[in-house]
C-alpha cells in the first residue's frame, strides 16, 4: 500500500486532476482532454497527440487542435494514454458483497421444485452503492456483465451490463447464462449427456411442442416465454464451458437452433478455433488458465487467446476465481495474453470494444468515437501492464472519485502511524 501511495505522489499531473475533480460539480459532463495518446479501440487505432471533446456526457470529437467552449474544464494529458473504460468481466459486482455471507449474495437461485428458471434476472438485485464498485473503478473498470450463478440448475438465469457511474439500471439487452460440462454435472444427474437431454426438452417446451400442463414440464410459463426470446435471436446465450468435445456439441446445437451464443472460459476453445470463427462465436477467455485444474481443462494454454484471435475469433476476457472481488486482475489477463502472442490492440479490444459488441452495448460504450458515452480512463502508463495505474476515470464525462474503502483505510492508518 505504501508503494501505491508513493506512486500516486510521483506523477506531477496528479494535483491537476485532483483539482479538476474537486472544482467541477458531480454532475459536470463537459470536458476536453488535450494532447493524449488516444487508444480508440476502434478501426481508427491509436491516435497520437490527440484531443477528445466531451459535451453532455457524450464524445463529440476526437482529433488534433480541438478547442474547448468557454467554461469547459481542460485536462492536459501530455502524451499519456487515454482509453475507453475497461470491462470488468462476467461478475457479481453489485449482487454480491461478501461471498461467505449469504444475505449479501443475490446471484443464484435455489428452488428445488423448479430448478430451471431462465426467467430469473439478477439485474433486479443490483446495488449501485456496492463497496466493490469503487475498488474496480480505481483500476479503470467502468462496466461489467452481471452473470447469474448456477445454484439450482445448469440454466442459471439472466444478467446484463451495468455501468459503474452510480446508475441503478442495466443498459442493453439481457443475456442468458448456462453452464455445461463436468462443472454442472452434479446439477444434471451426474452426466453431461443429460444436459443436452434437458436442454432439448426446454427448447421443445419453449416452442410449444410440450403441453404446458404436462407433469414432466421443466419450465414455468414465464420460463417458456423467456427462453423463446433467446431462441428467436433476441439476446445472447453465454455458456460457461471448457472441454473441446463439449464446445463442439454446443456449436452444433447453436447452429441447429439458430441461436446467438458466446463461450465463457473455453480452456480448450483454441482446439476449435476455425469452427468458432466460422460460426462467429466470441469467447470470453480466462487468459491466466494454464494448468489442467479439471479434466475439462487438459488442453489449457496461455496461448489460448492468441490462437483464437489468429483464427478470427472475437476474443474478450473474463476470469473464474472470485471475479467480483478480483476485477482488478482483468488488466493482468489481457497483459498476460499479449505476453503470449496476442497483439496489444486486440488485448485492449478484449477489455473494451469486443465485450461491448458481444453484449449488445457497443452503440454506447467500448470505444472512443463521436456519439459514444464519454467513459474514459487516463493512464499513468501502459494499461495492460499492472505496474502502471489509472490516474483518472470519467464515466459519462463525470470525473469519478479515485478512492475506495481500501484506500480510505490505507490513508487513515498511514496518517495514524505517521503521528509522533
PDB file of N, CA and C in Angstrom, residues 135-136 139 187-188 328:
ATOM      1  N   UNK A 135     -13.684  -0.023  -5.856  1.00  0.00           N
ATOM      2  CA  UNK A 135     -12.444  -0.798  -5.947  1.00  0.00           C
ATOM      3  C   UNK A 135     -12.135  -1.122  -7.410  1.00  0.00           C
ATOM      4  N   UNK A 136     -13.154  -1.562  -8.135  1.00  0.00           N
ATOM      5  CA  UNK A 136     -12.969  -1.879  -9.554  1.00  0.00           C
ATOM      6  C   UNK A 136     -12.684  -0.624 -10.366  1.00  0.00           C
ATOM      7  N   UNK A 139      -9.189   0.759 -10.902  1.00  0.00           N
ATOM      8  CA  UNK A 139      -8.340   0.113 -11.894  1.00  0.00           C
ATOM      9  C   UNK A 139      -8.837   0.355 -13.308  1.00  0.00           C
ATOM     10  N   UNK A 187     -25.610 -31.011 -11.200  1.00  0.00           N
ATOM     11  CA  UNK A 187     -26.919 -30.394 -11.341  1.00  0.00           C
ATOM     12  C   UNK A 187     -27.779 -31.112 -12.372  1.00  0.00           C
ATOM     13  N   UNK A 188     -27.178 -32.078 -13.069  1.00  0.00           N
ATOM     14  CA  UNK A 188     -27.887 -32.731 -14.184  1.00  0.00           C
ATOM     15  C   UNK A 188     -27.686 -34.246 -14.141  1.00  0.00           C
ATOM     16  N   UNK A 328      -9.916  -6.235 -10.513  1.00  0.00           N
ATOM     17  CA  UNK A 328      -8.693  -5.505 -10.857  1.00  0.00           C
ATOM     18  C   UNK A 328      -7.710  -6.364 -11.644  1.00  0.00           C
TER      19      UNK A 328
END
